[in-house]
Coordinates of C-alpha atoms and ligand atoms in Angstrom, one line a residue:
M1 CA -0.1 -0.2 -0.1
T2 CA 1.2 3.5 -0.6
L3 CA 2.7 5.3 2.2
V4 CA 1.0 8.4 3.2
T5 CA 3.9 10.5 2.3
Q6 CA 3.7 9.4 -1.3
R7 CA 0.3 10.5 -1.9
P8 CA -0.2 13.9 -3.9
E9 CA -2.3 15.4 -1.2
W10 CA 0.8 15.0 1.2
G11 CA 2.9 16.7 -1.2
Q12 CA 0.6 19.6 -1.5
L13 CA 0.5 19.8 2.1
A14 CA 4.3 19.6 2.5
A15 CA 4.3 22.6 -0.3
H16 CA 1.7 24.8 1.5
Y17 CA 3.8 24.3 4.8
G18 CA 6.6 26.1 3.2
A19 CA 4.3 28.9 2.3
V20 CA 2.7 29.3 5.7
K21 CA 5.2 28.3 8.1
E22 CA 6.2 31.8 8.8
L23 CA 2.7 33.3 9.1
H24 CA 2.2 34.5 12.7
L25 CA -1.3 34.2 14.4
R26 CA -1.3 37.9 14.8
E27 CA -1.3 38.2 11.1
L28 CA -4.0 35.6 10.7
F29 CA -6.2 37.3 13.2
A30 CA -5.4 40.7 11.7
Q31 CA -6.5 39.5 8.3
D32 CA -9.8 38.2 9.3
A33 CA -11.9 39.9 12.1
T34 CA -14.3 37.0 12.2
R35 CA -11.6 34.2 12.8
G36 CA -12.3 34.0 16.6
E37 CA -16.0 32.9 15.8
R38 CA -15.6 31.4 12.6
L39 CA -13.2 28.8 13.4
T40 CA -15.2 27.2 15.8
L41 CA -17.5 24.2 16.2
T42 CA -20.0 22.8 18.6
A43 CA -20.8 19.0 19.2
A44 CA -22.1 16.8 21.8
G45 CA -22.3 19.5 24.3
L46 CA -18.7 20.6 23.6
F47 CA -17.6 23.6 22.0
L48 CA -14.2 23.9 20.3
D49 CA -12.3 26.9 19.3
Y50 CA -9.5 26.0 16.8
S51 CA -8.9 29.5 15.6
K52 CA -5.5 29.8 17.4
H53 CA -4.1 27.5 15.0
R54 CA -1.2 28.2 12.4
I55 CA -3.5 27.4 9.6
T56 CA -5.5 29.1 6.9
D57 CA -8.6 28.0 5.1
E58 CA -6.3 26.4 2.5
T59 CA -4.4 24.3 5.2
L60 CA -7.7 22.8 6.5
G61 CA -8.8 22.2 2.9
L62 CA -5.8 20.1 2.3
L63 CA -5.7 18.4 5.6
L64 CA -9.2 17.3 4.7
N65 CA -8.2 16.1 1.2
L66 CA -5.5 14.1 3.0
A67 CA -8.1 12.5 5.3
D68 CA -10.4 11.8 2.2
A69 CA -7.4 10.4 0.3
C70 CA -6.6 7.9 3.2
G71 CA -10.3 6.5 3.1
L72 CA -11.1 7.9 6.3
R73 CA -15.0 7.8 5.6
A74 CA -14.7 4.1 4.7
A75 CA -12.6 3.5 7.7
I76 CA -15.1 4.9 10.1
D77 CA -17.9 2.9 8.5
A78 CA -15.8 -0.3 8.9
M79 CA -15.4 0.5 12.5
F80 CA -19.1 1.2 13.3
A81 CA -20.1 -2.0 11.2
G82 CA -17.9 -4.3 13.3
Q83 CA -15.5 -5.3 10.5
T84 CA -12.2 -6.8 11.7
I85 CA -10.2 -3.5 11.7
N86 CA -7.8 -4.7 14.4
T87 CA -6.0 -6.9 11.7
T88 CA -3.1 -8.1 13.8
E89 CA -5.2 -9.5 16.3
G90 CA -8.2 -10.4 14.1
R91 CA -10.7 -8.4 16.0
A92 CA -13.5 -5.9 15.4
V93 CA -13.2 -2.8 17.3
L94 CA -16.6 -1.8 18.8
H95 CA -16.2 0.3 21.7
V96 CA -18.9 2.4 20.2
A97 CA -21.3 -0.6 20.7
L98 CA -20.9 -0.1 24.4
R99 CA -22.9 3.1 24.2
T100 CA -25.3 2.4 21.6
P101 CA -29.0 2.5 22.6
R102 CA -31.0 -0.5 23.3
G103 CA -32.7 -1.6 19.9
A104 CA -30.0 -0.8 17.7
T105 CA -28.1 -3.6 15.7
I106 CA -24.4 -4.0 15.4
L107 CA -23.3 -7.5 14.0
V108 CA -20.4 -9.3 15.0
D109 CA -19.8 -12.5 13.2
G110 CA -23.7 -12.4 12.2
E111 CA -24.8 -11.9 15.9
N112 CA -26.1 -8.6 17.3
V113 CA -23.9 -7.4 20.2
V114 CA -26.2 -4.6 21.4
P115 CA -28.5 -6.9 23.5
Q116 CA -25.4 -8.4 25.0
V117 CA -24.3 -5.1 25.9
H118 CA -27.5 -4.1 27.6
A119 CA -27.9 -7.5 29.4
V120 CA -24.3 -6.8 31.2
L121 CA -25.3 -3.1 31.8
E122 CA -28.6 -4.4 33.6
R123 CA -26.5 -6.8 35.7
M124 CA -24.1 -4.0 36.6
A125 CA -26.9 -1.8 37.7
A126 CA -28.8 -4.4 39.8
F127 CA -25.4 -5.2 41.6
S128 CA -24.7 -1.4 42.0
N129 CA -28.0 -0.7 43.4
Q130 CA -27.6 -3.5 45.9
V131 CA -24.2 -2.3 46.9
R132 CA -25.2 1.3 47.0
S133 CA -28.3 0.7 49.1
G134 CA -26.6 -1.5 51.6
E135 CA -28.5 -4.6 50.6
W136 CA -25.4 -6.4 49.4
K137 CA -23.8 -7.4 52.8
G138 CA -20.2 -8.4 53.4
F139 CA -19.6 -11.9 54.9
T140 CA -20.1 -10.8 58.5
G141 CA -23.3 -9.0 57.5
K142 CA -21.9 -5.4 57.4
P143 CA -22.9 -3.3 54.3
I144 CA -20.0 -2.4 51.9
R145 CA -18.5 1.1 52.5
N146 CA -15.3 0.6 50.4
V147 CA -14.6 -0.5 46.9
V148 CA -11.2 -1.2 45.8
N149 CA -10.7 -1.6 42.1
I150 CA -7.6 -3.7 41.3
G151 CA -6.5 -3.3 37.6
I152 CA -3.9 -1.8 35.6
G153 CA -3.8 0.0 32.0
G154 CA -7.3 0.2 30.6
S155 CA -8.5 -1.7 33.5
D156 CA -7.4 1.2 36.0
L157 CA -6.8 4.4 34.2
G158 CA -10.3 5.2 32.7
P159 CA -12.1 3.9 35.8
V160 CA -9.9 6.1 38.2
M161 CA -10.0 9.2 35.9
A162 CA -13.9 8.9 35.7
Y163 CA -14.1 8.5 39.3
E164 CA -12.1 11.7 40.1
A165 CA -14.1 13.4 37.1
L166 CA -17.4 12.6 38.6
R167 CA -16.9 12.9 42.2
Q168 CA -19.4 15.7 42.5
V169 CA -22.2 13.3 41.6
S170 CA -20.8 10.2 43.5
D171 CA -22.1 8.6 46.5
R172 CA -19.9 10.2 49.2
N173 CA -20.8 7.3 51.7
L174 CA -18.8 5.1 49.5
T175 CA -14.8 5.1 49.5
L176 CA -13.2 4.0 46.1
R177 CA -9.7 3.0 45.9
F178 CA -7.6 1.9 42.9
V179 CA -4.7 -0.3 43.2
S180 CA -2.8 -0.7 39.9
N181 CA 1.1 -1.0 40.5
I182 CA 3.0 -4.3 41.5
D183 CA 4.8 -2.2 44.0
G184 CA 3.3 -3.4 47.4
T185 CA 3.3 0.0 48.5
D186 CA 0.1 0.7 46.1
F187 CA -1.8 -1.9 47.9
A188 CA -0.6 -1.4 51.2
E189 CA -1.5 2.2 51.3
A190 CA -4.8 1.6 49.7
T191 CA -6.1 -0.6 52.2
R192 CA -4.4 0.3 55.4
D193 CA -7.4 2.2 56.8
L194 CA -10.1 -0.1 55.5
D195 CA -12.0 -2.6 57.4
P196 CA -11.9 -6.0 55.5
Q197 CA -15.7 -6.6 56.6
E198 CA -16.8 -3.6 54.7
T199 CA -14.5 -3.9 51.6
L200 CA -15.3 -5.0 48.0
F201 CA -12.7 -6.0 45.7
L202 CA -13.3 -5.5 41.9
V203 CA -10.7 -7.4 40.0
A204 CA -10.8 -5.8 36.6
S205 CA -8.7 -7.6 33.8
K206 CA -9.7 -8.1 30.2
T207 CA -7.4 -11.3 30.0
F208 CA -7.2 -12.0 33.8
T209 CA -3.7 -13.0 33.3
T210 CA -2.0 -9.8 34.0
L211 CA 1.0 -10.1 36.2
E212 CA 0.5 -6.8 38.2
T213 CA -3.4 -7.3 38.8
M214 CA -3.2 -10.9 39.6
T215 CA -0.7 -10.5 42.0
N216 CA -2.6 -7.7 43.9
A217 CA -5.5 -9.7 43.7
R218 CA -3.9 -12.6 45.5
T219 CA -2.7 -10.2 47.9
A220 CA -6.2 -8.8 48.5
R221 CA -7.6 -12.4 49.0
A222 CA -4.9 -13.0 51.6
W223 CA -5.5 -9.8 53.4
L224 CA -9.4 -10.6 53.5
L225 CA -8.9 -14.2 54.7
A226 CA -6.3 -12.9 57.3
A227 CA -9.3 -11.0 58.8
L228 CA -12.4 -13.3 58.1
A229 CA -10.6 -16.6 58.3
D230 CA -13.2 -18.2 55.9
E231 CA -12.7 -19.1 52.1
A232 CA -16.5 -18.5 51.9
S233 CA -16.3 -14.9 52.6
V234 CA -14.4 -14.4 49.0
A235 CA -17.8 -14.8 47.3
R236 CA -19.3 -11.7 49.3
H237 CA -16.2 -9.4 48.8
F238 CA -14.5 -10.3 45.3
V239 CA -16.3 -9.8 42.0
A240 CA -14.3 -10.3 38.6
I241 CA -14.7 -8.1 35.6
S242 CA -13.1 -9.8 32.5
T243 CA -13.5 -11.5 29.0
N244 CA -12.1 -14.6 30.4
A245 CA -14.3 -16.7 32.4
K246 CA -11.9 -19.8 32.6
E247 CA -9.1 -17.6 34.4
V248 CA -11.7 -16.1 36.6
S249 CA -12.8 -19.5 37.9
A250 CA -9.3 -20.7 38.1
F251 CA -8.6 -17.8 40.3
G252 CA -11.3 -18.8 42.6
I253 CA -14.0 -16.1 41.8
D254 CA -17.6 -17.6 41.3
T255 CA -18.5 -16.7 37.7
N256 CA -21.7 -15.7 39.2
N257 CA -19.7 -12.9 40.5
M258 CA -18.3 -12.0 37.2
F259 CA -19.3 -9.1 34.7
G260 CA -18.2 -9.9 31.2
F261 CA -17.4 -7.9 28.0
W262 CA -15.7 -8.9 24.8
D263 CA -12.6 -9.3 22.9
W264 CA -13.9 -6.4 20.5
V265 CA -13.4 -3.9 23.3
G266 CA -9.7 -3.0 23.6
G267 CA -8.3 -2.5 27.1
R268 CA -8.0 1.3 26.5
Y269 CA -11.4 1.7 25.2
S270 CA -13.1 -0.2 28.0
M271 CA -14.0 2.3 30.6
D272 CA -17.8 2.3 29.4
S273 CA -17.9 -1.6 29.4
A274 CA -18.1 -3.7 32.6
I275 CA -14.5 -2.4 33.4
G276 CA -16.5 0.9 34.6
L277 CA -18.2 -0.9 37.3
S278 CA -16.4 1.2 39.7
T279 CA -17.8 4.3 38.0
M280 CA -21.3 3.0 38.1
L281 CA -21.1 2.0 41.9
A282 CA -19.8 5.6 42.6
I283 CA -22.3 7.5 40.3
G284 CA -25.1 5.0 40.0
P285 CA -26.6 3.5 37.0
E286 CA -28.4 6.5 35.9
G287 CA -25.3 8.6 36.2
F288 CA -23.5 5.8 34.2
G289 CA -26.2 5.9 31.7
R290 CA -25.8 9.7 31.2
M291 CA -22.0 9.2 30.6
L292 CA -22.9 6.5 27.9
A293 CA -25.2 9.1 26.3
G294 CA -22.4 11.6 26.0
F295 CA -20.2 9.1 24.4
H296 CA -23.0 8.2 22.1
A297 CA -23.9 11.6 21.1
M298 CA -20.1 12.2 20.1
D299 CA -19.9 8.8 18.3
E300 CA -23.0 10.0 16.2
H301 CA -21.3 13.3 15.5
F302 CA -18.2 11.5 14.5
R303 CA -20.2 9.0 12.3
T304 CA -22.4 11.5 10.6
A305 CA -20.8 15.0 10.4
P306 CA -19.0 16.2 7.4
F307 CA -15.4 16.2 8.0
G308 CA -15.1 20.0 7.9
Q309 CA -17.3 20.4 10.9
N310 CA -16.4 17.0 12.5
M311 CA -14.7 17.8 16.1
P312 CA -12.7 14.5 16.4
V313 CA -11.6 14.6 12.7
L314 CA -10.4 18.2 13.3
L315 CA -8.8 17.6 16.4
G316 CA -7.0 14.7 14.8
L317 CA -5.9 16.4 11.5
L318 CA -4.6 19.5 13.4
N319 CA -2.4 17.5 15.7
L320 CA -0.9 15.7 12.7
W321 CA -0.2 19.0 10.9
Y322 CA 2.1 20.0 13.7
G323 CA 3.6 16.4 14.3
E324 CA 4.3 16.1 10.7
F325 CA 5.4 19.4 9.5
F326 CA 6.2 21.6 12.3
D327 CA 8.2 18.8 14.2
A328 CA 6.3 19.0 17.2
D329 CA 6.7 16.0 19.3
T330 CA 4.4 16.4 22.1
V331 CA 0.8 17.8 22.9
A332 CA 0.2 19.2 26.1
V333 CA -3.5 18.5 27.6
L334 CA -4.3 21.1 30.2
P335 CA -7.7 20.7 32.1
Y336 CA -8.7 24.0 33.9
D337 CA -10.6 21.7 36.3
Q338 CA -9.4 19.8 39.3
Y339 CA -11.7 17.0 38.8
L340 CA -9.9 16.2 35.4
K341 CA -6.7 15.9 37.3
R342 CA -6.2 12.5 36.1
F343 CA -7.4 13.1 32.6
P344 CA -3.8 13.7 31.1
A345 CA -2.7 10.4 32.6
Y346 CA -5.8 8.5 31.1
L347 CA -5.2 10.1 27.6
Q348 CA -1.7 9.0 27.6
Q349 CA -2.5 5.4 27.5
L350 CA -5.2 6.0 25.0
T351 CA -3.2 8.1 22.7
M352 CA 0.2 6.5 22.9
E353 CA -0.5 2.6 23.3
S354 CA -2.9 3.4 20.2
N355 CA -0.7 5.4 17.9
G356 CA 2.9 4.8 19.2
K357 CA 3.4 2.5 16.1
R358 CA 6.4 2.3 13.6
V359 CA 4.9 0.2 10.8
T360 CA 1.9 0.3 8.6
H361 CA -1.1 -2.2 8.5
S362 CA 0.9 -4.1 5.9
G363 CA 4.2 -4.2 8.2
E364 CA 6.1 -1.6 6.1
P365 CA 8.2 0.9 8.1
V366 CA 6.8 4.5 8.2
D367 CA 8.9 7.4 7.0
Y368 CA 6.8 9.9 9.0
Q369 CA 6.2 10.6 12.5
T370 CA 3.2 8.7 14.2
G371 CA 1.8 9.4 17.6
A372 CA 2.6 12.3 19.6
I373 CA 3.5 12.3 23.1
F374 CA 0.8 13.4 25.3
W375 CA 1.3 14.8 28.7
G376 CA -0.1 17.6 30.9
E377 CA -1.4 18.8 34.4
P378 CA -4.5 20.7 35.4
G379 CA -4.5 24.5 35.3
T380 CA -3.2 26.4 37.0
N381 CA -0.6 24.3 38.5
G382 CA 1.2 23.8 35.4
Q383 CA 1.5 27.8 34.7
H384 CA 3.7 27.5 37.8
S385 CA 5.9 24.8 36.6
F386 CA 6.5 23.9 32.7
Y387 CA 4.5 26.7 30.9
Q388 CA 7.8 28.7 30.7
L389 CA 9.0 26.2 28.4
I390 CA 5.7 26.3 26.3
H391 CA 6.0 30.0 26.2
Q392 CA 9.6 30.9 25.6
G393 CA 11.4 27.6 25.1
T394 CA 12.7 26.3 21.6
K395 CA 10.1 23.5 21.1
L396 CA 6.5 24.0 19.6
I397 CA 3.9 22.4 21.9
P398 CA 0.4 22.5 20.9
C399 CA -1.8 22.8 23.7
D400 CA -5.4 21.7 24.4
F401 CA -7.1 24.1 27.0
I402 CA -10.2 22.3 28.5
G403 CA -12.5 24.4 30.7
F404 CA -16.0 24.7 31.9
L405 CA -18.4 27.6 32.1
H406 CA -19.7 26.7 35.6
S407 CA -17.9 25.3 38.5
H408 CA -19.4 22.5 40.7
N409 CA -17.7 24.3 43.8
P410 CA -18.5 28.0 43.1
L411 CA -16.4 29.6 46.1
G412 CA -16.2 33.4 45.9
A413 CA -14.2 34.6 42.8
H414 CA -12.2 31.3 42.2
H415 CA -13.9 30.2 38.9
D416 CA -13.5 33.6 37.4
M417 CA -9.8 33.5 38.3
L418 CA -9.4 30.1 37.1
M419 CA -11.0 30.7 33.6
A420 CA -9.2 33.9 33.4
N421 CA -6.0 32.2 33.6
M422 CA -7.1 29.6 31.0
F423 CA -8.1 32.5 28.5
A424 CA -5.1 34.2 29.2
Q425 CA -2.7 31.4 28.7
A426 CA -4.1 30.6 25.2
E427 CA -3.9 34.3 24.3
A428 CA -0.5 34.8 25.5
L429 CA 0.6 31.7 23.6
A430 CA -1.0 32.7 20.5
F431 CA 0.1 36.5 20.3
G432 CA 3.1 36.8 22.7
K433 CA 4.6 40.1 23.4
T434 CA 6.9 41.6 20.8
A435 CA 10.4 43.2 21.7
Q436 CA 9.0 46.7 20.7
E437 CA 6.1 46.2 23.0
V438 CA 8.4 45.2 25.8
A439 CA 10.9 48.1 25.3
A440 CA 7.9 50.4 25.3
E441 CA 7.2 49.5 28.6
G442 CA 10.5 51.1 29.6
T443 CA 12.2 47.7 29.9
K444 CA 16.3 47.9 30.2
A445 CA 17.6 47.0 26.8
E446 CA 19.6 44.0 27.8
L447 CA 16.3 42.4 29.3
V448 CA 14.2 43.0 26.4
P449 CA 15.1 39.7 24.5
H450 CA 14.5 37.8 28.1
R451 CA 11.1 39.5 28.3
T452 CA 9.9 38.9 24.8
F453 CA 7.2 36.4 23.9
P454 CA 7.4 35.2 20.4
G455 CA 4.0 34.0 20.3
N456 CA 2.4 31.7 17.4
R457 CA 2.0 28.8 19.7
P458 CA -1.1 27.0 18.8
S459 CA -3.7 25.6 21.0
N460 CA -7.4 24.4 20.9
T461 CA -9.9 25.6 23.6
I462 CA -12.4 23.2 24.4
L463 CA -15.5 24.5 26.8
A464 CA -18.6 22.8 28.0
E465 CA -21.2 24.2 30.4
R466 CA -20.0 22.1 33.4
L467 CA -18.4 18.7 34.1
T468 CA -21.3 16.4 34.0
P469 CA -21.2 12.6 33.1
E470 CA -22.7 13.4 29.7
V471 CA -19.8 15.9 29.3
L472 CA -17.1 13.5 30.2
G473 CA -18.5 10.8 27.9
A474 CA -18.3 13.2 25.1
L475 CA -14.9 14.2 26.0
V476 CA -13.3 10.8 26.0
A477 CA -15.1 9.8 22.7
L478 CA -13.6 13.2 21.4
Y479 CA -10.0 12.0 21.9
E480 CA -11.0 8.2 21.0
H481 CA -12.0 9.4 17.5
S482 CA -9.2 11.7 17.1
V483 CA -6.8 9.0 17.7
F484 CA -8.6 6.9 15.2
T485 CA -8.7 9.6 12.5
Q486 CA -4.8 10.1 13.0
S487 CA -4.2 6.2 12.6
V488 CA -6.2 6.1 9.5
V489 CA -4.0 8.7 8.0
W490 CA -0.8 7.1 9.2
D491 CA -2.2 3.5 8.0
I492 CA -1.4 2.1 11.5
N493 CA -3.2 -0.2 13.7
A494 CA -4.4 1.9 16.7
F495 CA -5.8 -1.3 18.4
D496 CA -3.1 -3.5 19.1
Q497 CA -0.1 -3.0 21.5
W498 CA 2.5 -5.6 20.6
G499 CA 5.2 -3.1 22.1
V500 CA 4.3 -3.9 25.5
E501 CA 5.1 -7.5 25.3
L502 CA 9.0 -7.8 25.3
G503 CA 9.2 -6.3 28.7
K504 CA 6.8 -8.6 30.1
V505 CA 8.4 -11.5 29.1
L506 CA 11.9 -10.4 30.1
A507 CA 10.5 -9.5 33.5
Q508 CA 9.1 -13.2 33.8
R509 CA 12.7 -14.6 33.2
I510 CA 14.2 -12.1 35.6
I511 CA 11.6 -13.0 38.6
P512 CA 13.2 -16.1 39.3
E513 CA 16.8 -15.0 39.0
L514 CA 16.3 -12.6 42.0
S515 CA 16.0 -15.1 44.7
G516 CA 17.1 -18.7 45.4
P517 CA 20.4 -20.3 44.4
E518 CA 22.8 -18.1 42.3
P519 CA 21.4 -18.6 38.8
E520 CA 23.6 -18.6 35.8
L521 CA 22.9 -15.1 34.2
R522 CA 23.0 -14.8 30.3
H523 CA 21.7 -11.1 30.0
D524 CA 24.1 -8.4 28.8
S525 CA 26.7 -7.3 31.2
S526 CA 24.7 -4.5 32.6
T527 CA 21.5 -6.3 33.3
N528 CA 23.6 -9.2 34.8
S529 CA 25.4 -6.8 37.2
L530 CA 22.2 -5.1 38.2
I531 CA 20.6 -8.4 39.2
R532 CA 23.8 -9.3 41.0
R533 CA 23.6 -6.1 42.9
Y534 CA 20.1 -6.5 43.8
R535 CA 20.8 -10.0 44.9
A536 CA 23.8 -9.1 47.0
A537 CA 21.8 -6.3 48.9
R538 CA 18.8 -8.9 49.5
G539 CA 21.3 -11.3 50.9
G540 CA 21.6 -13.6 48.2
Ligands
F6P601 O1 0.1 -4.1 29.0 C1 -0.7 -3.5 28.2 C2 -2.2 -3.8 28.6 O2 -2.3 -5.1 27.9 C3 -3.2 -2.9 28.1 O3 -3.4 -2.8 26.9 C4 -4.2 -3.2 28.9 O4 -5.2 -2.2 29.2 C5 -3.4 -3.5 30.1 O5 -2.5 -4.1 29.7 C6 -4.3 -4.4 31.2 O6 -4.8 -5.6 30.9 P1 -5.9 -6.4 31.3 O7 -7.1 -5.7 31.4 O8 -6.0 -7.6 30.4 O9 -5.2 -6.9 32.7

């Protein structure tokens, strides 16, 4: 298949880049008084201002031509139709089915999966209501007050992000904790103040073989049994969430206490499957349904809107514009909302595990940049930390600002100050401050270069009324589909993750070498020496 760089549409974009790369946002805004209103879009409760991008109308047209030439329309249709687009794992990719309303039809291997999705949602709802009402009792008859989700990657990051994001609508009588790291500290600290009699563990793992999760789950069982001293207690305190019933039974969890999902749900796309049980326990089935409705609204927008007015398509293409032509390696995600504090961490797996690929679908090495590095922190904390580099450093870092018109905690003037900072940062990045402006303020000549802001640093601003379950769903789906858009243009598989395998295999080989009789070490000299040093410190 043709590499995207060989397409005429790519060549046209490259030539166009040469013509516009020096254009400053100051000029672009001066040329068009309506730019700030014109380059905006509303979808699924989200408002996007993309006017502060180093683009002209021609740039947009060329980016859209590239998307067309790469078959984005057909790719979207194939995903929604349940075709096997995850070619290296031979799977359909149907996270969109998880939020499809009852009554719709999506076929996988000739079977409609929508009724299955709703059957699991109903079981989750019944279970959540039992726990939330106190009807579900622990082994000694006490109601559940603590829920500990044990999972990692997609079985952790989505749930913890959603829990933090939706705390304002969560049941404050339930304490939720999340254990992911194989570092024993994670489990120890998460459980040290919990009463086992009132604690429910959700063991969340698509495969139910992940080393970290299985190790933490075994530790959790030992912790419970140390207090309750009866194997029968496991059934009241452990629930499994998995696609692998065989491994769930082998672990000792009754499959009646299992909530399933399907191999067509990728781990990092699974927060609205049963993997979201912790979210449903926190915000209730009704709140969870609202979140799914937000996801679905953005899905429908992505599926049906013309690409020029399609928010995930535009977001994806704009990121690609900087990554390919301006050599931007990273994207900063800057939520101006404390409830979104885990959103950048969540996005890191979504974007980087999806698009961190170096070969095309047919296995050919790419000769262009793929997935950017995503990172970020909630505003305004980042402003007092790394924004210096974004404003005056040598690297171009496109930013996504995310903010809300209303706060859930309207204390005094806090929200005005928060939002003023967000608007100000985007303005300062785009327009900067010229040397003449700095000098005109009476700045000493030798300080002028230090106090000059070049500007021309692009950003998106995403606004919504307030952070509700619907808005969170729409926001996550926006990024999911923008990741997919990019992967289609790059002709890479956004839904596999072979790059995580080698380290896992090597760790399995090293684990037995760290204890017991001196092994014959056959690694490189560095790894051998690190293992010896560790063994020596541990007494053999
Ligand atoms: O190692 C990467 C990964 O496979 C992720 O893709 C996944 O989200 C995570 O591990 C956890 O996997 P599981 O849900 O099967 O435990």
